[in-house]
mmCIF file of C-alpha atoms in Angstrom:
data_model
loop_
_atom_site.group_PDB
_atom_site.id
_atom_site.type_symbol
_atom_site.label_atom_id
_atom_site.label_comp_id
_atom_site.label_asym_id
_atom_site.label_seq_id
_atom_site.Cartn_x
_atom_site.Cartn_y
_atom_site.Cartn_z
ATOM 1 C CA ALA A 564 12.263 -5.778 -11.770
ATOM 2 C CA GLN A 565 8.778 -4.391 -11.617
ATOM 3 C CA SER A 566 8.189 -0.672 -11.317
ATOM 4 C CA VAL A 567 5.435 1.901 -11.279
ATOM 5 C CA ALA A 568 5.587 5.520 -12.388
ATOM 6 C CA GLN A 569 3.168 8.242 -11.409
ATOM 7 C CA PRO A 570 4.475 11.154 -13.472
ATOM 8 C CA GLU A 571 2.528 13.900 -11.710
ATOM 9 C CA ASP A 572 3.238 14.824 -8.106
ATOM 10 C CA GLN A 573 0.016 16.842 -7.996
ATOM 11 C CA VAL A 574 -3.116 17.155 -10.082
ATOM 12 C CA ASN A 575 -5.441 20.118 -9.713
ATOM 13 C CA VAL A 576 -9.008 19.997 -10.970
ATOM 14 C CA ALA A 577 -12.147 22.035 -10.436
ATOM 15 C CA GLU A 578 -15.108 20.419 -8.726
ATOM 16 C CA GLY A 579 -17.476 18.905 -11.266
ATOM 17 C CA ASN A 580 -14.784 18.442 -13.891
ATOM 18 C CA PRO A 581 -13.449 15.048 -14.931
ATOM 19 C CA LEU A 582 -10.196 13.935 -13.366
ATOM 20 C CA THR A 583 -7.384 11.652 -14.464
ATOM 21 C CA VAL A 584 -4.473 10.409 -12.369
ATOM 22 C CA LYS A 585 -1.820 8.745 -14.492
ATOM 23 C CA CYS A 586 0.045 5.501 -13.867
ATOM 24 C CA THR A 587 2.404 3.478 -16.026
ATOM 25 C CA TYR A 588 4.018 0.206 -15.058
ATOM 26 C CA SER A 589 6.710 -2.271 -15.979
ATOM 27 C CA VAL A 590 6.482 -5.966 -15.060
ATOM 28 C CA SER A 591 7.455 -9.358 -16.334
ATOM 29 C CA GLY A 592 4.440 -11.291 -17.444
ATOM 30 C CA ASN A 593 0.857 -10.363 -16.715
ATOM 31 C CA PRO A 594 0.312 -7.430 -14.368
ATOM 32 C CA TYR A 595 -2.067 -7.203 -11.451
ATOM 33 C CA LEU A 596 -2.785 -3.512 -10.931
ATOM 34 C CA PHE A 597 -4.265 -1.673 -7.968
ATOM 35 C CA TRP A 598 -5.278 1.833 -6.969
ATOM 36 C CA TYR A 599 -5.339 3.022 -3.369
ATOM 37 C CA VAL A 600 -6.295 6.349 -1.810
ATOM 38 C CA GLN A 601 -4.856 7.855 1.362
ATOM 39 C CA TYR A 602 -6.554 10.602 3.327
ATOM 40 C CA PRO A 603 -4.516 12.656 5.827
ATOM 41 C CA ASN A 604 -3.307 10.638 8.815
ATOM 42 C CA ARG A 605 -5.068 7.531 7.572
ATOM 43 C CA GLY A 606 -4.039 4.227 6.095
ATOM 44 C CA LEU A 607 -4.459 3.309 2.460
ATOM 45 C CA GLN A 608 -7.932 2.468 1.262
ATOM 46 C CA PHE A 609 -8.436 0.106 -1.664
ATOM 47 C CA LEU A 610 -10.226 1.642 -4.654
ATOM 48 C CA LEU A 611 -10.082 -0.911 -7.451
ATOM 49 C CA LYS A 612 -7.962 -3.519 -9.176
ATOM 50 C CA TYR A 613 -7.364 -5.019 -12.596
ATOM 51 C CA ILE A 614 -6.705 -8.740 -12.792
ATOM 52 C CA THR A 615 -7.973 -9.810 -16.187
ATOM 53 C CA GLY A 616 -10.914 -9.289 -18.500
ATOM 54 C CA ASP A 617 -12.580 -5.957 -19.263
ATOM 55 C CA ASN A 618 -10.051 -3.160 -19.639
ATOM 56 C CA LEU A 619 -12.326 -0.693 -17.846
ATOM 57 C CA VAL A 620 -12.513 -1.420 -14.144
ATOM 58 C CA LYS A 621 -15.059 0.244 -11.867
ATOM 59 C CA GLY A 622 -14.323 0.778 -8.205
ATOM 60 C CA SER A 623 -15.387 2.590 -5.077
ATOM 61 C CA TYR A 624 -16.666 6.184 -4.831
ATOM 62 C CA GLY A 625 -17.339 6.464 -8.572
ATOM 63 C CA PHE A 626 -13.738 5.891 -9.623
ATOM 64 C CA GLU A 627 -12.759 3.787 -12.600
ATOM 65 C CA ALA A 628 -9.491 2.881 -14.275
ATOM 66 C CA GLU A 629 -8.565 1.921 -17.788
ATOM 67 C CA PHE A 630 -5.992 -0.789 -18.442
ATOM 68 C CA ASN A 631 -4.006 -0.305 -21.638
ATOM 69 C CA LYS A 632 -1.614 -3.140 -22.305
ATOM 70 C CA SER A 633 0.120 -1.597 -25.331
ATOM 71 C CA GLN A 634 0.860 1.617 -23.421
ATOM 72 C CA THR A 635 1.466 -0.232 -20.114
ATOM 73 C CA SER A 636 -0.811 2.235 -18.398
ATOM 74 C CA PHE A 637 -3.549 2.068 -15.773
ATOM 75 C CA HIS A 638 -4.934 5.586 -15.414
ATOM 76 C CA LEU A 639 -7.458 6.396 -12.697
ATOM 77 C CA LYS A 640 -10.479 8.426 -13.761
ATOM 78 C CA LYS A 641 -13.659 9.953 -12.433
ATOM 79 C CA PRO A 642 -16.275 11.743 -14.552
ATOM 80 C CA SER A 643 -17.049 14.468 -12.019
ATOM 81 C CA ALA A 644 -14.641 15.386 -9.215
ATOM 82 C CA LEU A 645 -15.734 16.218 -5.668
ATOM 83 C CA VAL A 646 -13.868 18.348 -3.148
ATOM 84 C CA SER A 647 -13.901 15.285 -0.879
ATOM 85 C CA ASP A 648 -11.828 13.396 -3.493
ATOM 86 C CA SER A 649 -8.821 15.510 -2.508
ATOM 87 C CA ALA A 650 -6.260 13.014 -1.224
ATOM 88 C CA LEU A 651 -3.075 11.136 -2.087
ATOM 89 C CA TYR A 652 -3.475 8.394 -4.687
ATOM 90 C CA PHE A 653 -1.170 5.427 -5.175
ATOM 91 C CA CYS A 654 -0.916 3.031 -8.066
ATOM 92 C CA ALA A 655 0.585 -0.411 -7.342
ATOM 93 C CA VAL A 656 1.493 -3.483 -9.359
ATOM 94 C CA ARG A 657 2.263 -7.103 -8.747
ATOM 95 C CA ASP A 658 3.547 -9.412 -11.457
ATOM 96 C CA GLY A 659 2.571 -13.003 -12.074
ATOM 97 C CA THR A 660 5.846 -14.624 -11.080
ATOM 98 C CA GLY A 661 4.967 -15.307 -7.477
ATOM 99 C CA ARG A 662 6.515 -12.291 -5.795
ATOM 100 C CA ARG A 663 4.333 -11.248 -2.912
ATOM 101 C CA ALA A 664 5.239 -7.600 -2.758
ATOM 102 C CA LEU A 665 3.167 -4.850 -4.198
ATOM 103 C CA THR A 666 5.351 -2.250 -5.896
ATOM 104 C CA PHE A 667 3.963 1.233 -5.382
ATOM 105 C CA GLY A 668 4.316 4.444 -7.305
ATOM 106 C CA SER A 669 5.425 7.546 -5.460
ATOM 107 C CA GLY A 670 1.895 8.886 -5.236
ATOM 108 C CA THR A 671 -0.088 11.735 -6.790
ATOM 109 C CA ARG A 672 -1.774 14.375 -4.709
ATOM 110 C CA LEU A 673 -5.191 15.279 -6.074
ATOM 111 C CA GLN A 674 -6.497 18.722 -5.186
ATOM 112 C CA VAL A 675 -10.111 19.455 -6.134
ATOM 113 C CA GLN A 676 -10.987 23.127 -5.940
ATOM 114 C CA PRO A 677 -14.532 24.272 -5.131
ATOM 115 C CA ASP B 943 -9.490 -0.141 8.317
ATOM 116 C CA ALA B 944 -10.427 -3.771 7.629
ATOM 117 C CA GLY B 945 -10.082 -5.105 11.176
ATOM 118 C CA ILE B 946 -6.435 -4.090 11.540
ATOM 119 C CA THR B 947 -5.002 -2.160 14.446
ATOM 120 C CA GLN B 948 -1.472 -0.931 14.935
ATOM 121 C CA SER B 949 0.235 0.077 18.142
ATOM 122 C CA PRO B 950 1.584 2.451 19.074
ATOM 123 C CA ARG B 951 0.192 4.996 16.628
ATOM 124 C CA HIS B 952 2.961 7.460 17.376
ATOM 125 C CA LYS B 953 6.397 6.935 18.878
ATOM 126 C CA VAL B 954 9.458 9.038 19.464
ATOM 127 C CA THR B 955 12.656 7.212 20.330
ATOM 128 C CA GLU B 956 16.389 7.755 20.423
ATOM 129 C CA THR B 957 19.061 6.399 18.110
ATOM 130 C CA GLY B 958 20.326 3.028 19.222
ATOM 131 C CA THR B 959 17.279 1.929 21.186
ATOM 132 C CA PRO B 960 15.186 -1.119 20.202
ATOM 133 C CA VAL B 961 11.630 -0.489 19.050
ATOM 134 C CA THR B 962 8.784 -2.946 18.481
ATOM 135 C CA LEU B 963 5.668 -2.140 16.497
ATOM 136 C CA ARG B 964 2.617 -4.349 16.702
ATOM 137 C CA CYS B 965 0.013 -5.209 14.096
ATOM 138 C CA HIS B 966 -3.146 -7.007 15.172
ATOM 139 C CA GLN B 967 -5.859 -8.342 12.853
ATOM 140 C CA THR B 968 -9.283 -9.776 13.538
ATOM 141 C CA GLU B 969 -9.846 -11.186 10.020
ATOM 142 C CA ASN B 970 -7.935 -14.463 10.442
ATOM 143 C CA HIS B 971 -6.042 -13.740 7.220
ATOM 144 C CA ARG B 972 -2.974 -15.786 6.489
ATOM 145 C CA TYR B 973 -0.775 -13.118 4.935
ATOM 146 C CA MET B 974 0.520 -10.085 6.795
ATOM 147 C CA TYR B 975 2.937 -7.404 5.600
ATOM 148 C CA TRP B 976 4.981 -4.526 6.941
ATOM 149 C CA TYR B 977 5.611 -1.521 4.682
ATOM 150 C CA ARG B 978 7.266 1.812 5.286
ATOM 151 C CA GLN B 979 6.111 5.027 3.640
ATOM 152 C CA ASP B 980 8.563 7.792 2.834
ATOM 153 C CA PRO B 981 8.052 10.915 0.716
ATOM 154 C CA GLY B 982 8.871 10.299 -2.936
ATOM 155 C CA HIS B 983 9.061 6.537 -2.474
ATOM 156 C CA GLY B 984 5.489 5.449 -2.025
ATOM 157 C CA LEU B 985 5.344 2.326 0.126
ATOM 158 C CA ARG B 986 8.121 -0.248 0.247
ATOM 159 C CA LEU B 987 7.853 -3.772 1.644
ATOM 160 C CA ILE B 988 9.994 -4.556 4.698
ATOM 161 C CA HIS B 989 8.930 -8.118 5.595
ATOM 162 C CA TYR B 990 5.919 -10.296 5.154
ATOM 163 C CA SER B 991 4.487 -13.413 6.747
ATOM 164 C CA TYR B 992 2.634 -16.291 5.110
ATOM 165 C CA GLY B 993 1.722 -18.072 8.321
ATOM 166 C CA VAL B 994 2.616 -18.530 11.947
ATOM 167 C CA LYS B 995 6.404 -18.540 12.242
ATOM 168 C CA ASP B 996 6.743 -18.228 8.438
ATOM 169 C CA THR B 997 8.264 -14.952 7.306
ATOM 170 C CA ASP B 998 10.319 -13.611 4.422
ATOM 171 C CA LYS B 999 12.219 -10.457 3.531
ATOM 172 C CA GLY B 1000 11.037 -7.600 1.400
ATOM 173 C CA GLU B 1001 13.071 -5.019 -0.490
ATOM 174 C CA VAL B 1002 14.097 -2.881 2.515
ATOM 175 C CA SER B 1003 14.598 -5.455 5.288
ATOM 176 C CA ASP B 1004 18.024 -4.404 6.592
ATOM 177 C CA GLY B 1005 17.833 -3.300 10.230
ATOM 178 C CA TYR B 1006 14.420 -4.899 10.783
ATOM 179 C CA SER B 1007 13.245 -8.226 12.111
ATOM 180 C CA VAL B 1008 9.764 -9.687 12.449
ATOM 181 C CA SER B 1009 7.971 -12.357 14.370
ATOM 182 C CA ARG B 1010 4.609 -14.027 14.134
ATOM 183 C CA SER B 1011 3.719 -16.383 16.954
ATOM 184 C CA LYS B 1012 -0.051 -16.099 16.461
ATOM 185 C CA THR B 1013 -2.168 -15.691 13.354
ATOM 186 C CA GLU B 1014 -3.518 -12.366 14.540
ATOM 187 C CA ASP B 1015 -0.259 -10.648 15.528
ATOM 188 C CA PHE B 1016 2.725 -9.569 13.429
ATOM 189 C CA LEU B 1017 5.534 -7.720 15.205
ATOM 190 C CA LEU B 1018 8.141 -5.508 13.579
ATOM 191 C CA THR B 1019 11.334 -4.852 15.564
ATOM 192 C CA LEU B 1020 13.993 -2.286 14.921
ATOM 193 C CA GLU B 1021 16.944 -3.833 16.718
ATOM 194 C CA SER B 1022 18.828 -0.544 17.084
ATOM 195 C CA ALA B 1023 16.885 2.385 15.694
ATOM 196 C CA THR B 1024 18.597 4.852 13.355
ATOM 197 C CA SER B 1025 17.443 8.210 12.043
ATOM 198 C CA SER B 1026 16.996 6.673 8.579
ATOM 199 C CA GLN B 1027 14.212 4.537 10.046
ATOM 200 C CA THR B 1028 12.114 7.600 10.791
ATOM 201 C CA SER B 1029 9.059 6.848 8.731
ATOM 202 C CA VAL B 1030 5.410 5.893 8.743
ATOM 203 C CA TYR B 1031 4.947 2.147 9.065
ATOM 204 C CA PHE B 1032 1.916 0.358 7.692
ATOM 205 C CA CYS B 1033 0.743 -3.138 8.299
ATOM 206 C CA ALA B 1034 -1.334 -4.882 5.653
ATOM 207 C CA ILE B 1035 -3.211 -8.160 5.414
ATOM 208 C CA SER B 1036 -4.529 -10.184 2.530
ATOM 209 C CA GLU B 1037 -6.961 -12.989 2.035
ATOM 210 C CA SER B 1038 -6.036 -16.516 2.940
ATOM 211 C CA LYS B 1039 -6.194 -18.062 -0.484
ATOM 212 C CA GLY B 1040 -2.700 -16.854 -1.236
ATOM 213 C CA THR B 1041 -3.366 -15.955 -4.836
ATOM 214 C CA LEU B 1042 -1.676 -13.044 -6.505
ATOM 215 C CA GLN B 1043 -5.065 -11.580 -7.317
ATOM 216 C CA GLU B 1044 -5.840 -10.862 -3.705
ATOM 217 C CA THR B 1045 -6.182 -7.354 -2.376
ATOM 218 C CA GLN B 1046 -4.051 -6.089 0.464
ATOM 219 C CA TYR B 1047 -5.826 -4.063 3.142
ATOM 220 C CA PHE B 1048 -3.945 -1.593 5.255
ATOM 221 C CA GLY B 1049 -3.937 -0.571 8.886
ATOM 222 C CA PRO B 1050 -3.940 3.043 10.124
ATOM 223 C CA GLY B 1051 -0.152 3.322 10.389
ATOM 224 C CA THR B 1052 2.458 4.090 13.044
ATOM 225 C CA ARG B 1053 4.414 7.311 12.842
ATOM 226 C CA LEU B 1054 7.954 6.737 14.166
ATOM 227 C CA LEU B 1055 10.481 9.479 14.837
ATOM 228 C CA VAL B 1056 14.054 8.473 15.684
ATOM 229 C CA LEU B 1057 16.064 11.308 17.215
#
């Protein structure tokens, strides 16, 4: 069965500092990996995805993520955090076997302090 | 929110009553999904649809049924609501090619409270 772990319930970072939100996964076969962001009382917004190719994926709002196959990780990063980045972040995975469901992590709350 | 609306946005109901949530899309996408979001669990798939009248179960389908009579509408019904179904429900859609690479886009959610 596929699974996703987001080991940190909350990440605190000062504005202007780099941020990292961690994600590790377990799937059979090749993984398709996604990051979503959720602002209060809103739905999930798609940030970026890894399908194949370059291990560094660039997405919306200056976010990027690095796929590491040997460590089964897909950490979300941003070089310089903004207060407006404060939100709930979800990592999700789908395997290559034909299952339609995305499996989500439990989410990490990012708090960027001014 | 990618041409997806959900109704109602908020609902309070009593245990044992039936409840229907509606998802409407304007993108003409083939695939539609219902997820529930609970603290500590992220989102979990309830049911999905791969076309009109074509649906399948997700990992938490017990107590829920779905219907899709038109491409644009996907209904989620709680036959007899229980307190454990108090949650935030999200509808999602994905592109019509049906590949596993496709991105799912989410609606604004429905907050359901079962008393």
